[in-house]
Structure formats: C-alpha cells, structure tokens
XYZ file of C-alpha atoms in Angstrom:
357
model
C -0.009 -0.027 0.023
C 1.146 3.448 -0.792
C 0.889 5.843 2.139
C 0.631 9.556 2.051
C 2.532 11.249 4.842
C -0.041 14.035 5.109
C -3.010 11.689 5.463
C -1.588 8.570 7.147
C -3.864 6.330 5.006
C -3.155 3.897 2.211
C -4.110 4.343 -1.424
C -4.719 1.714 -4.020
C -6.501 1.748 -7.286
C -9.027 -0.022 -9.362
C -11.122 0.262 -12.497
C -14.448 -1.136 -13.471
C -16.750 -1.696 -16.394
C -20.457 -2.011 -16.092
C -18.675 -4.503 -14.455
C -16.760 -2.828 -11.684
C -13.341 -3.427 -10.325
C -11.710 -2.414 -7.027
C -8.440 -2.724 -5.150
C -8.839 -3.772 -1.597
C -6.593 -5.160 1.136
C -7.450 -8.911 1.822
C -9.298 -9.521 5.037
C -10.377 -12.680 6.770
C -11.700 -11.519 10.132
C -12.783 -14.248 12.594
C -15.160 -11.806 14.252
C -16.906 -8.786 12.930
C -16.490 -7.117 16.260
C -12.777 -7.649 16.865
C -10.982 -7.407 13.580
C -11.004 -5.164 10.546
C -10.536 -5.580 6.852
C -9.783 -3.320 3.937
C -10.944 -3.207 0.422
C -12.123 -0.915 -2.269
C -14.539 -1.400 -4.999
C -15.428 -0.243 -8.507
C -18.585 -0.130 -10.384
C -19.951 1.164 -13.589
C -23.211 1.787 -15.361
C -24.781 2.635 -18.670
C -25.805 6.286 -18.063
C -24.156 8.782 -15.649
C -26.254 9.615 -12.651
C -25.827 10.564 -8.990
C -27.806 10.149 -5.819
C -29.866 12.742 -4.100
C -31.075 12.922 -0.536
C -34.302 11.151 -1.755
C -32.282 8.061 -2.759
C -32.436 8.765 -6.446
C -29.473 8.739 -8.776
C -28.917 11.400 -11.354
C -26.360 13.918 -12.512
C -23.631 14.292 -15.077
C -20.771 13.675 -12.594
C -22.423 10.976 -10.537
C -22.930 7.301 -10.824
C -24.331 5.320 -13.686
C -27.567 3.432 -13.198
C -27.607 -0.126 -11.892
C -26.705 -2.900 -12.301
C -23.117 -2.509 -11.040
C -20.618 -5.329 -11.191
C -17.826 -4.661 -8.761
C -14.404 -6.373 -8.441
C -11.897 -5.685 -5.739
C -8.133 -6.303 -6.029
C -4.842 -5.795 -4.267
C -2.734 -6.565 -7.398
C 0.154 -3.988 -7.706
C 0.436 -1.975 -10.934
C 2.224 1.239 -11.816
C 1.383 1.657 -15.530
C -1.877 3.091 -16.796
C -3.625 0.637 -19.069
C -5.214 1.303 -22.342
C -8.889 2.164 -21.857
C -10.036 -0.808 -23.684
C -8.308 -3.042 -21.050
C -9.312 -0.861 -18.109
C -11.748 -3.285 -16.597
C -8.817 -5.601 -15.771
C -6.314 -3.114 -14.392
C -6.063 -3.330 -10.682
C -3.408 -2.237 -8.199
C -2.879 -1.537 -4.554
C -0.575 1.387 -5.237
C -2.532 2.980 -8.063
C -3.616 6.139 -6.130
C -0.019 6.801 -5.333
C 1.039 6.302 -8.965
C -1.879 8.386 -10.107
C -0.700 11.184 -7.841
C 2.813 10.949 -9.258
C 1.674 11.547 -12.862
C 2.236 15.021 -14.304
C -0.835 17.186 -14.668
C -0.762 16.893 -18.461
C -0.445 13.038 -18.316
C -3.141 12.735 -15.729
C -5.485 14.950 -17.821
C -4.776 13.091 -21.053
C -5.388 9.731 -19.267
C -8.624 11.034 -17.793
C -9.764 12.185 -21.282
C -9.044 8.759 -22.687
C -10.934 7.053 -19.846
C -13.852 9.444 -20.073
C -14.091 8.870 -23.912
C -14.281 5.194 -23.125
C -17.007 5.836 -20.482
C -14.691 5.180 -17.559
C -14.871 6.925 -14.153
C -12.111 6.993 -11.567
C -12.674 6.937 -7.754
C -10.447 6.741 -4.672
C -11.419 4.418 -1.813
C -10.640 5.269 1.891
C -9.582 2.985 4.739
C -9.924 -0.824 4.865
C -8.748 -3.637 7.159
C -5.493 -1.948 8.151
C -7.001 1.436 9.012
C -8.951 2.233 12.197
C -9.569 5.950 11.943
C -11.976 6.250 14.899
C -9.870 4.168 17.262
C -6.820 6.094 16.210
C -8.531 9.413 17.000
C -8.695 10.862 13.575
C -11.129 13.818 13.344
C -13.833 12.846 10.829
C -14.370 16.331 9.389
C -10.690 17.147 9.055
C -9.952 13.798 7.416
C -12.988 14.062 5.082
C -11.856 17.492 3.984
C -8.379 16.244 3.288
C -9.557 13.307 1.249
C -12.120 15.401 -0.632
C -9.346 17.942 -1.495
C -7.294 15.021 -2.849
C -10.348 13.928 -5.011
C -10.656 17.434 -6.363
C -6.930 18.106 -6.893
C -6.250 14.856 -8.688
C -9.345 14.854 -10.819
C -10.980 11.585 -9.846
C -14.777 11.291 -9.881
C -15.557 10.326 -6.358
C -14.734 8.301 -3.183
C -15.584 4.896 -1.735
C -15.700 4.580 2.044
C -14.378 1.187 3.182
C -14.746 1.758 6.894
C -13.825 -1.331 8.833
C -12.984 -0.033 12.339
C -14.756 -2.984 14.042
C -13.619 -2.038 17.587
C -15.107 1.409 17.202
C -18.381 0.565 15.557
C -19.029 -2.607 17.633
C -22.688 -3.561 17.963
C -23.816 -0.055 17.311
C -23.145 1.302 20.750
C -19.644 2.531 19.915
C -18.625 5.814 18.447
C -17.999 4.383 14.954
C -21.396 5.029 13.437
C -21.469 8.711 14.500
C -17.898 9.015 13.157
C -19.019 7.610 9.788
C -22.044 9.953 9.692
C -20.012 13.017 10.375
C -17.387 11.827 7.832
C -19.967 11.287 5.135
C -21.617 14.689 5.654
C -18.277 16.384 5.467
C -17.409 14.557 2.263
C -20.667 15.615 0.597
C -20.048 19.232 1.643
C -16.950 19.206 -0.437
C -18.055 16.669 -3.085
C -21.647 17.587 -4.038
C -24.064 15.078 -5.495
C -24.410 15.229 -9.216
C -20.707 16.038 -9.529
C -18.995 13.286 -7.440
C -19.775 9.681 -6.607
C -19.846 8.383 -3.006
C -20.201 4.654 -2.098
C -19.675 2.652 1.123
C -18.572 -1.001 1.610
C -20.002 -2.238 5.000
C -20.204 -5.871 6.210
C -23.697 -7.271 6.031
C -24.241 -7.728 9.866
C -23.978 -3.993 10.271
C -27.444 -3.839 8.828
C -28.900 -5.973 11.640
C -32.387 -4.847 12.853
C -32.517 -2.574 15.917
C -28.716 -2.298 16.618
C -27.175 -2.471 13.267
C -24.705 0.502 13.106
C -25.147 0.926 9.338
C -28.887 1.228 9.716
C -28.146 4.280 11.779
C -25.721 5.473 9.143
C -28.344 4.889 6.407
C -31.092 6.743 8.385
C -28.831 9.732 8.870
C -26.911 9.986 5.589
C -28.208 7.240 3.255
C -29.447 9.889 0.842
C -25.930 11.080 0.422
C -24.584 7.584 -0.430
C -24.974 6.279 -4.049
C -24.873 2.519 -3.011
C -23.459 0.005 -0.670
C -21.073 -2.737 -1.699
C -22.212 -5.180 1.046
C -19.714 -7.884 2.138
C -21.779 -11.078 2.440
C -18.834 -13.208 3.490
C -16.364 -13.868 6.406
C -19.248 -14.215 8.811
C -19.205 -17.913 9.595
C -19.119 -21.285 7.639
C -22.890 -21.684 7.684
C -23.725 -18.068 6.857
C -24.434 -16.651 3.412
C -23.564 -19.952 1.775
C -26.853 -20.642 0.015
C -29.378 -18.643 -1.923
C -31.840 -19.086 1.003
C -29.592 -17.505 3.663
C -28.041 -14.990 1.304
C -31.389 -13.686 0.022
C -34.336 -14.509 2.226
C -33.733 -16.618 5.370
C -34.205 -14.502 8.476
C -31.169 -14.340 10.771
C -30.963 -11.856 13.680
C -27.096 -11.640 13.581
C -26.510 -12.042 9.852
C -29.354 -10.528 7.882
C -29.842 -11.700 4.292
C -30.394 -9.255 1.439
C -34.184 -8.995 1.661
C -34.075 -8.658 5.485
C -31.777 -5.619 4.985
C -34.339 -4.255 2.710
C -37.126 -4.935 5.295
C -34.942 -3.105 7.799
C -35.253 0.045 5.711
C -32.527 0.142 3.067
C -33.798 0.474 -0.519
C -32.933 -2.622 -2.598
C -31.492 -0.412 -5.331
C -28.840 0.758 -2.930
C -27.612 -2.761 -2.100
C -24.945 -4.584 -4.218
C -24.314 -8.188 -3.124
C -20.604 -8.901 -2.461
C -19.030 -12.294 -2.588
C -15.529 -13.850 -2.794
C -14.318 -14.681 -6.383
C -12.851 -18.048 -5.274
C -13.014 -19.965 -2.008
C -9.463 -18.967 -0.980
C -10.322 -15.268 -1.128
C -12.226 -15.378 2.117
C -12.524 -17.460 5.243
C -16.009 -18.466 4.330
C -19.126 -17.375 2.441
C -18.042 -18.550 -1.043
C -20.573 -19.680 -3.566
C -19.977 -20.320 -7.201
C -20.667 -17.406 -9.637
C -23.281 -19.548 -11.325
C -25.126 -20.092 -8.029
C -24.700 -16.352 -7.183
C -26.357 -15.465 -10.466
C -29.247 -17.754 -9.586
C -29.540 -16.177 -6.179
C -29.659 -12.685 -7.771
C -32.346 -13.909 -10.178
C -34.367 -15.096 -7.072
C -33.860 -11.726 -5.480
C -35.230 -10.041 -8.654
C -38.220 -12.277 -8.786
C -39.012 -11.691 -5.123
C -38.194 -7.985 -4.719
C -36.977 -6.494 -8.002
C -33.252 -6.733 -7.259
C -31.299 -5.359 -10.157
C -28.122 -3.889 -8.547
C -25.516 -6.356 -9.870
C -22.737 -7.931 -7.742
C -19.432 -7.234 -6.144
C -16.474 -9.655 -5.727
C -13.344 -9.786 -3.737
C -10.867 -10.245 -5.361
C -9.343 -9.737 -8.877
C -7.098 -12.501 -10.258
C -4.801 -12.235 -13.231
C -5.372 -15.905 -14.367
C -8.646 -15.226 -16.011
C -10.809 -16.517 -13.128
C -12.251 -13.042 -12.465
C -13.598 -12.861 -15.962
C -14.953 -16.370 -15.552
C -16.603 -15.206 -12.298
C -18.322 -12.272 -14.024
C -19.421 -14.412 -16.970
C -20.746 -16.976 -14.545
C -22.829 -14.364 -12.635
C -24.018 -12.736 -15.844
C -24.910 -16.082 -17.441
C -27.137 -16.976 -14.529
C -28.389 -13.579 -13.386
C -31.498 -12.636 -15.353
C -31.649 -9.458 -13.363
C -29.538 -7.826 -16.102
C -31.738 -6.145 -18.657
C -32.152 -7.626 -22.115
C -30.172 -4.693 -23.482
C -27.189 -5.822 -21.319
C -27.367 -9.236 -23.023
C -27.438 -7.973 -26.562
C -24.430 -7.210 -28.753
C -21.375 -9.351 -29.745
C -21.586 -13.018 -29.142
C -18.636 -13.306 -26.797
C -18.904 -12.239 -23.127
C -15.449 -10.606 -23.381
C -16.614 -8.214 -26.110
C -19.863 -7.624 -24.335
C -17.981 -6.626 -21.164
C -15.559 -4.410 -23.073
C -18.593 -2.350 -24.356
C -19.883 -1.600 -20.922
C -18.971 1.713 -19.395
C -16.530 1.509 -16.471
C -15.984 3.313 -13.270
C -12.395 3.336 -11.985
C -11.469 3.797 -8.376
C -8.251 4.445 -6.567
C -8.184 3.033 -3.067
C -7.133 5.395 -0.323
C-alpha cells in the first residue's frame, strides 16, 4: 500500500466496467467485532447519474444506473492501461502512482478514460485502518480526502470503513464518526458532481442495533450505493441462496431482510469472494450467485448487480463475471445484446475506476 504522509492512510486503485473493479486489502476476520478488513470497489453503469437525498441517482458527474458489477483487487500495478483493457487493471498502489503523474499526463489519461465511459474513484480505509480508534477527526480527514479527489481529478470516493472495535454492535462511536465523515465529504463533493459509495459488512445492517442502519437513516441519501460484504461471517452463513437472499437471521441478515430493515434494494450490491481462498467463508460459485440474484429479482425486484473480492490475473475473475451474468436474469435484455462473446460484451460496458485510499 502506498501511504501519504499528510494523510496517514493507504491508497490503491481499481477500475471497473459495467462490471466494476476495485483494489482492496485482503481480510479474513474471525469476528466482525474484533478485527478489521480493507478493500475498495469499483462499479460502472450505462448512463451517468448521481444520488440525491431522496435516494435517487442522477447527474452528469455522478454514478451510472444499476446494475453494477464490482471487483476488488490488491494486485500491484504502476502503468496506466489502455482504456479498452481498463476493466482488468487493478493495483494496490494505483492512487499513489496516479498522484505521481504530471498534470498533463493525468489529464490526457482522464480524457481517454472518459471517452471510453470510464470513471475513476479513490477508496478510503480498509482492514488496516482504524480511523476512529486512532483518534482521527472525521471532518478534518474528510476535507483532506475530498481535497485530494478534487486536486487529482477523480470522480468520487468509496468509504471502506472497517474499524470494528469502534463501531461494535452499534453502541460504539463508529457510526457517528461515519455519519460526520460522510456529511463532510458531501459538503466538499456535491451530488451530481462526485460519486460516493460505502462498503460495509452485512451484519452492520442488523435490525435494531445495526450500526449501518443508523448510518443509512442519517446519511443514506448522500450515499450512492453500498457494496455489502456477504462473507467472512461464519461457515454456515451466506452460503446458500436461502440464507443470502431470504432466510431470517438476527445476527447475519440476508439481502431482503436488510431491505425490510429500511434500506432500498437499489442501494444494495451483493458482495461475494471470487474463489474460496479469497475469504474465510461465504463462497458460492458465480453460477449459483447469479441464480440467487435472479431469485432476489423475482421476489423483490433486485437489479443492482454484484461485487466480488478479489481480482485474479489468471482469467478467473472474467470467468466469475461471466458466470454471474450467465445466470443472473436481473440484467436487462439490453445488457445481453451485442457481440456473441462475453469478453466483447463486457468491453462495451462503461466502466468506473477507483483508486483506493
């Protein structure tokens, strides 16, 4: 990870297509209350939009409409890829490398990406960062990160807050810290001009005491969507369509229970490990995940896509995406039209690129 001395946080990068890609730090916590994890995410969409306080998404500088397909990665890379290959460029040092570019090179690269429909974001925190526990002031830090976003021309920020000790069961100071941090970010990065996403673990949406329910109630209208981590919560949790989508569980709410708890389904992107070794538990095959998403669509109109940790250079990430798309009928018919190969179909989708902070 690249560290900025003025911030004390790590930067990494990612790109995405209507399949999204991200660059996180691997995490395999044994408990959601005692350990932290880091990751960033990317996403893309067909038409640029942004969220508003009423949970809508519109605006020239904001996010594209769902579905989003997000991939996280911690692969190192220092060279900017050709836009046609952008959806497969990942790197845990990319934000630092982006910062090192000359203004002219950065601008020309941005123009190339924008012409290809690509957006760039930076993602903050992760498993190795505990900003609340470490005593960071949320407003000061948000202002510093927002200034970085503006200075270096990226299109938004992803908040991968994983300070488990601080957020606890909702009684700790973490939720209030995140709320203040999010408000401060939006003060500097207005909706319609900049994208803002979060990447919480699923248990943080537990009914009554879920800390991210409090976050959503207070600032959900400022957040474009949540890349929810449905993994690393136990070997019998989130490992079937039933307990991922519908089965009630007080400690580990499935997708539709989170919706019942007050979070709009269009703001929830289901996150899963790409392969079994990418997480302690929670892996299901991409084909099965696609079937689960189809069930979610049939039961409650889910059409938000999917996120995966993590990117692999051996082609398995593309296979994961193809597997999900092949099974997930929640993608529109327009998404399934075009060239006969999945690779060409993916290349045509408009990416969002994020640099992880």
